[in-house]
PDB file of C-alpha atoms in Angstrom:
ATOM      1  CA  UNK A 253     -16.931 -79.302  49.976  1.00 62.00           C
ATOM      2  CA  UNK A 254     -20.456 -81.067  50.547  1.00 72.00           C
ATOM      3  CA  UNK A 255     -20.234 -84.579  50.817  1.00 78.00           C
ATOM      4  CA  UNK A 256     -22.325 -85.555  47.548  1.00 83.00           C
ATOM      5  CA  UNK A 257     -22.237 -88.354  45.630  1.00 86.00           C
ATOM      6  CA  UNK A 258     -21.040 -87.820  42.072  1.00 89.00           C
ATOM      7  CA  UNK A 259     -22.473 -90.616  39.274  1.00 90.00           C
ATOM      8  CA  UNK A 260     -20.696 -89.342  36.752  1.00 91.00           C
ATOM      9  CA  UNK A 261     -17.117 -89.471  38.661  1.00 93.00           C
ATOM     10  CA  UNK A 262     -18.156 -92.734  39.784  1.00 94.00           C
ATOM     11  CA  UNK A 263     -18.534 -93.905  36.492  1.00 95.00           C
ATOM     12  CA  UNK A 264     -14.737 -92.183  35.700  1.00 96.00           C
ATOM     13  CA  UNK A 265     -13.277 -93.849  38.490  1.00 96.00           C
ATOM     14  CA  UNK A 266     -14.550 -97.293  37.909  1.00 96.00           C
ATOM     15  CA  UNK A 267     -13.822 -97.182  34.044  1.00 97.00           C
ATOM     16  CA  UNK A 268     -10.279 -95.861  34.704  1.00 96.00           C
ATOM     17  CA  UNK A 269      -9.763 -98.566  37.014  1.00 96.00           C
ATOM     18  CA  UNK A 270     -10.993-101.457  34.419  1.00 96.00           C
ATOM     19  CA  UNK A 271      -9.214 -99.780  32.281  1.00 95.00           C
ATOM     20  CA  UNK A 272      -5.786 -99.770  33.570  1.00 93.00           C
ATOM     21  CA  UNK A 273      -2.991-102.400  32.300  1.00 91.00           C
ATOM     22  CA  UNK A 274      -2.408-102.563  36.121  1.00 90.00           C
ATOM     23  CA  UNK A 275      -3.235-102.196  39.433  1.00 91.00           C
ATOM     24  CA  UNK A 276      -3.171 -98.439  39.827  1.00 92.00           C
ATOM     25  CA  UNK A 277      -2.875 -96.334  43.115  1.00 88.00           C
ATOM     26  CA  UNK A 278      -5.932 -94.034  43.847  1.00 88.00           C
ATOM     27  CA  UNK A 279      -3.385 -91.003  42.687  1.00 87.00           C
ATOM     28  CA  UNK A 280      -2.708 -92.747  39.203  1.00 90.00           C
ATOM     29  CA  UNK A 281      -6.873 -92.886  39.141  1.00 92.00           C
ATOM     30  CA  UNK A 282      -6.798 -89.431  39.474  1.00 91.00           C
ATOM     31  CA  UNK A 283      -4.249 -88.286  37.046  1.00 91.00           C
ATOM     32  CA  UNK A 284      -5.930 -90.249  34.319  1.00 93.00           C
ATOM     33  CA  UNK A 285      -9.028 -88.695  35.306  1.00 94.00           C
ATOM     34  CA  UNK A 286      -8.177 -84.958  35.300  1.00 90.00           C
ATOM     35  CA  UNK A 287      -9.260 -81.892  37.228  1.00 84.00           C
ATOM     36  CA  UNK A 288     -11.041 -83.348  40.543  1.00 88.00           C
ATOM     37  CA  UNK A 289     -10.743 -81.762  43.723  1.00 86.00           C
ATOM     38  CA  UNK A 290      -8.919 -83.618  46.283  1.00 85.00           C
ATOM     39  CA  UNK A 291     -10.905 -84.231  48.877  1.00 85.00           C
ATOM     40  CA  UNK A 292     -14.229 -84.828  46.609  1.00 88.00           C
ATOM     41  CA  UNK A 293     -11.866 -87.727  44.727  1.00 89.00           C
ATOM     42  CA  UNK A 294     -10.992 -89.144  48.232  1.00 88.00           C
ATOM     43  CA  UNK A 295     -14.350 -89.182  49.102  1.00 89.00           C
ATOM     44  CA  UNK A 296     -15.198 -91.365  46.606  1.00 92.00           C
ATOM     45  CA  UNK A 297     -13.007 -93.681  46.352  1.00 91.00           C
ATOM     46  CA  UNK A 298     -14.040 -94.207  50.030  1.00 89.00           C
ATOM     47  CA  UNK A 299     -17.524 -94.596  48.967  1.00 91.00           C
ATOM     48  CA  UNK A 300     -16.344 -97.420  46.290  1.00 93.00           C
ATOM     49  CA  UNK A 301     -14.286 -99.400  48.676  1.00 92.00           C
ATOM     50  CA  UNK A 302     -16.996 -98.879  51.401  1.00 91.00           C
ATOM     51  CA  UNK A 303     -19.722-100.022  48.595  1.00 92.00           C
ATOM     52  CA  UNK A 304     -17.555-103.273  47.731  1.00 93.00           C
ATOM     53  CA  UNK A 305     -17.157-101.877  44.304  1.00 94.00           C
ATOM     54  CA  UNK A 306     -13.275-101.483  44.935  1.00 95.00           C
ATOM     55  CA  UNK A 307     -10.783-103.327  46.729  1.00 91.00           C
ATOM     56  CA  UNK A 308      -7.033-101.814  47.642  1.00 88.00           C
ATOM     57  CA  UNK A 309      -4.148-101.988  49.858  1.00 85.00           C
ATOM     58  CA  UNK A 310      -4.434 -99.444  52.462  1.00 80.00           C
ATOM     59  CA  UNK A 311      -1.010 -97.587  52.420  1.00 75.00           C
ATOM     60  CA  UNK A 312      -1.503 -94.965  54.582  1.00 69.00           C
ATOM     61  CA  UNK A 313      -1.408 -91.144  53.631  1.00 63.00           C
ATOM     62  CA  UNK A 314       2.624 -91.273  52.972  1.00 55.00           C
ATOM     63  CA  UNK A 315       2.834 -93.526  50.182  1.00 53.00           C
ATOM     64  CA  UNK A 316      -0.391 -92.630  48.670  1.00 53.00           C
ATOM     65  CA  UNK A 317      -2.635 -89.356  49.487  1.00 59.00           C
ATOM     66  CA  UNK A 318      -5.597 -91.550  49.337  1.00 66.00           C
ATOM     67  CA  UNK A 319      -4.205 -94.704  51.081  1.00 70.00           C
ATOM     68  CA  UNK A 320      -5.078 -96.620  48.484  1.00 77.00           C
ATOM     69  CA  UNK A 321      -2.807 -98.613  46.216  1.00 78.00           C
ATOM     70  CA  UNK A 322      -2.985-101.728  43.969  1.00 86.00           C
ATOM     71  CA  UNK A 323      -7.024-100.710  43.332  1.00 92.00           C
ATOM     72  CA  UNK A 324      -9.257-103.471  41.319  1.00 94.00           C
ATOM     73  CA  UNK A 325     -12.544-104.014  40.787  1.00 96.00           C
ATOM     74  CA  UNK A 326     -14.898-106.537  43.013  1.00 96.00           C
ATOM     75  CA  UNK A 327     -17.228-108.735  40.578  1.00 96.00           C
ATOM     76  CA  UNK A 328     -20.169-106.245  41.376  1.00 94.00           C
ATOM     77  CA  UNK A 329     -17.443-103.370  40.629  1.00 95.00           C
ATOM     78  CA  UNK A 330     -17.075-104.961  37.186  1.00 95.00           C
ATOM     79  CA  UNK A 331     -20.938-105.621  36.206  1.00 94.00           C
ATOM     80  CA  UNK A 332     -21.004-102.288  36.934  1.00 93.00           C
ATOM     81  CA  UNK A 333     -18.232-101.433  35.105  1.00 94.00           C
ATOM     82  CA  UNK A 334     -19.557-103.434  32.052  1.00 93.00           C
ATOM     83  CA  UNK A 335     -22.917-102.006  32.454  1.00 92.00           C
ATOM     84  CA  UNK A 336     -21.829 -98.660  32.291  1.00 92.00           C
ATOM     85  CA  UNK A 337     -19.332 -98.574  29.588  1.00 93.00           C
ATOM     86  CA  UNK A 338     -20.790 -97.434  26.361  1.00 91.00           C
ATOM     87  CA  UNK A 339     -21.484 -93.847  26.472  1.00 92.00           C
ATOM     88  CA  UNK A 340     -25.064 -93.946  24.714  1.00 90.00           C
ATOM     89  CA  UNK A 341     -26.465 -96.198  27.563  1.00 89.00           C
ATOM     90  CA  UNK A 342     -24.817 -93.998  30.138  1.00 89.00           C
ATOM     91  CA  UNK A 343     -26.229 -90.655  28.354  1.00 89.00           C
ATOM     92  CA  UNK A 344     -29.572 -92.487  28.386  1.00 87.00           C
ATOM     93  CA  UNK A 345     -29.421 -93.565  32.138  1.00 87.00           C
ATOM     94  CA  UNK A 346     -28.164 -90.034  32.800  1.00 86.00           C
ATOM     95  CA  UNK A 347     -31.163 -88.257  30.845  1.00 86.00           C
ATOM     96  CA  UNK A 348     -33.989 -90.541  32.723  1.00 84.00           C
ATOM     97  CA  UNK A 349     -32.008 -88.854  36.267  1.00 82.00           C
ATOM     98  CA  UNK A 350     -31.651 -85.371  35.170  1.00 77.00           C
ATOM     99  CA  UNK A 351     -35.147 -84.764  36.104  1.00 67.00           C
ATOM    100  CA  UNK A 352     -35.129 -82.758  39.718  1.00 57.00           C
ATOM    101  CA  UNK A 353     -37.068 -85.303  41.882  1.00 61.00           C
ATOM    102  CA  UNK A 354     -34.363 -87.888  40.626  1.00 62.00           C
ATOM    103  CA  UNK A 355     -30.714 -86.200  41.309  1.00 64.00           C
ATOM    104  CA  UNK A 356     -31.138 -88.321  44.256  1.00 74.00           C
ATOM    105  CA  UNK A 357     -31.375 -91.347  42.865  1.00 80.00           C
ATOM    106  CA  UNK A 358     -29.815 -94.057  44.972  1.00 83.00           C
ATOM    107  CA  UNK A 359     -26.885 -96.217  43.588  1.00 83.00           C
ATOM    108  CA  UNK A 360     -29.628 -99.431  43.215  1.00 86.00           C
ATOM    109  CA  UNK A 361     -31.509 -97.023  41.080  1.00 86.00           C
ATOM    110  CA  UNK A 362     -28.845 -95.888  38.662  1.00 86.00           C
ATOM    111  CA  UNK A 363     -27.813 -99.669  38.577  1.00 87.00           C
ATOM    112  CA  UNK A 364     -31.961-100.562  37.194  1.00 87.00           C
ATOM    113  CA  UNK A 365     -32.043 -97.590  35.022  1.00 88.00           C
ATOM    114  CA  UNK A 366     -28.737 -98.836  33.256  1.00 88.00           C
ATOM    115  CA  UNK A 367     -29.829-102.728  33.432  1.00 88.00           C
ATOM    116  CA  UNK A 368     -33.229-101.483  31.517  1.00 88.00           C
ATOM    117  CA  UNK A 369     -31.795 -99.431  28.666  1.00 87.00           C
ATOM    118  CA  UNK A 370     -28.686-102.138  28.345  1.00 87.00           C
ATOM    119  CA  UNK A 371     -32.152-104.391  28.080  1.00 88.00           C
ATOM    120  CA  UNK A 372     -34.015-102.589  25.730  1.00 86.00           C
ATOM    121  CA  UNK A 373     -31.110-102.279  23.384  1.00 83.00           C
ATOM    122  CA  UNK A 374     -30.464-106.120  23.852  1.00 83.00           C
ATOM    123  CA  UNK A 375     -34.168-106.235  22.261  1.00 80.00           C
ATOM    124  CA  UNK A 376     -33.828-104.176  19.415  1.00 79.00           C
ATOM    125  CA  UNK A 377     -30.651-105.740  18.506  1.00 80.00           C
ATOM    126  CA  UNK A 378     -32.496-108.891  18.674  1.00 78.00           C
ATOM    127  CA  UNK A 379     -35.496-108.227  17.009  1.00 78.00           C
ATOM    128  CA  UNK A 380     -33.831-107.054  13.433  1.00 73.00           C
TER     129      UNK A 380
END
């Protein structure tokens, strides 16, 4: 397993988290999400409590394979969350990173990308 950052599950993770009626564990986060490998899902939920996106009680590995229970959002975890919501924007963001050079793309990045086309809808909305 290569230890690559995943936008897409990011997105997943975060949205199933905001979307929740409750504080779910990192293995409820996974269910909802579907067919991720283990140790890739682990992985990022590190990377999303590590980023502050994510906060959670650390359970240990018994109670929860992840060690992570009662997971919600930070405030940046929910801008993000916000930002990142409607699908077209996403699909947008996601089309001006497809290119090779861009895969790469730090998290700031994909945060700017999604910031200008949330922008440049706000605009068009605006201007009819």
């Amino acid at each position: 397993m290569k230890m690559i950052r995943d936008m897409d599950l990011i997105r997943a993770i975060v949205l199933a988290i905001r979307n929740h009626e409750a504080r779910p564990s990192a293995a409820e986060v996974q269910h909802l999400i579907g067919n991720v490998d283990d140790g890739v899902f682990g992985y990022h939920i590190e990377l999303l409590t590590q980023g502050a996106m994510v906060t959670g009680i650390d359970t240990g590995p018994r109670k929860d394979r992840y060690g992570k229970a009662n997971l919600a959002l930070t405030w940046a975890g929910q801008e993000f969350a916000d930002n990142i919501v409607n699908d077209a924007v996403w699909a947008s963001a996601r089309k001006t990173l497809d290119d090779a050079e861009l895969k790469s793309a730090s998290f700031e990045v994909w945060s700017q990308i999604v910031v200008a086309k949330i922008t440049k809808l706000c605009a068009a909305v605006s201007s009819r």
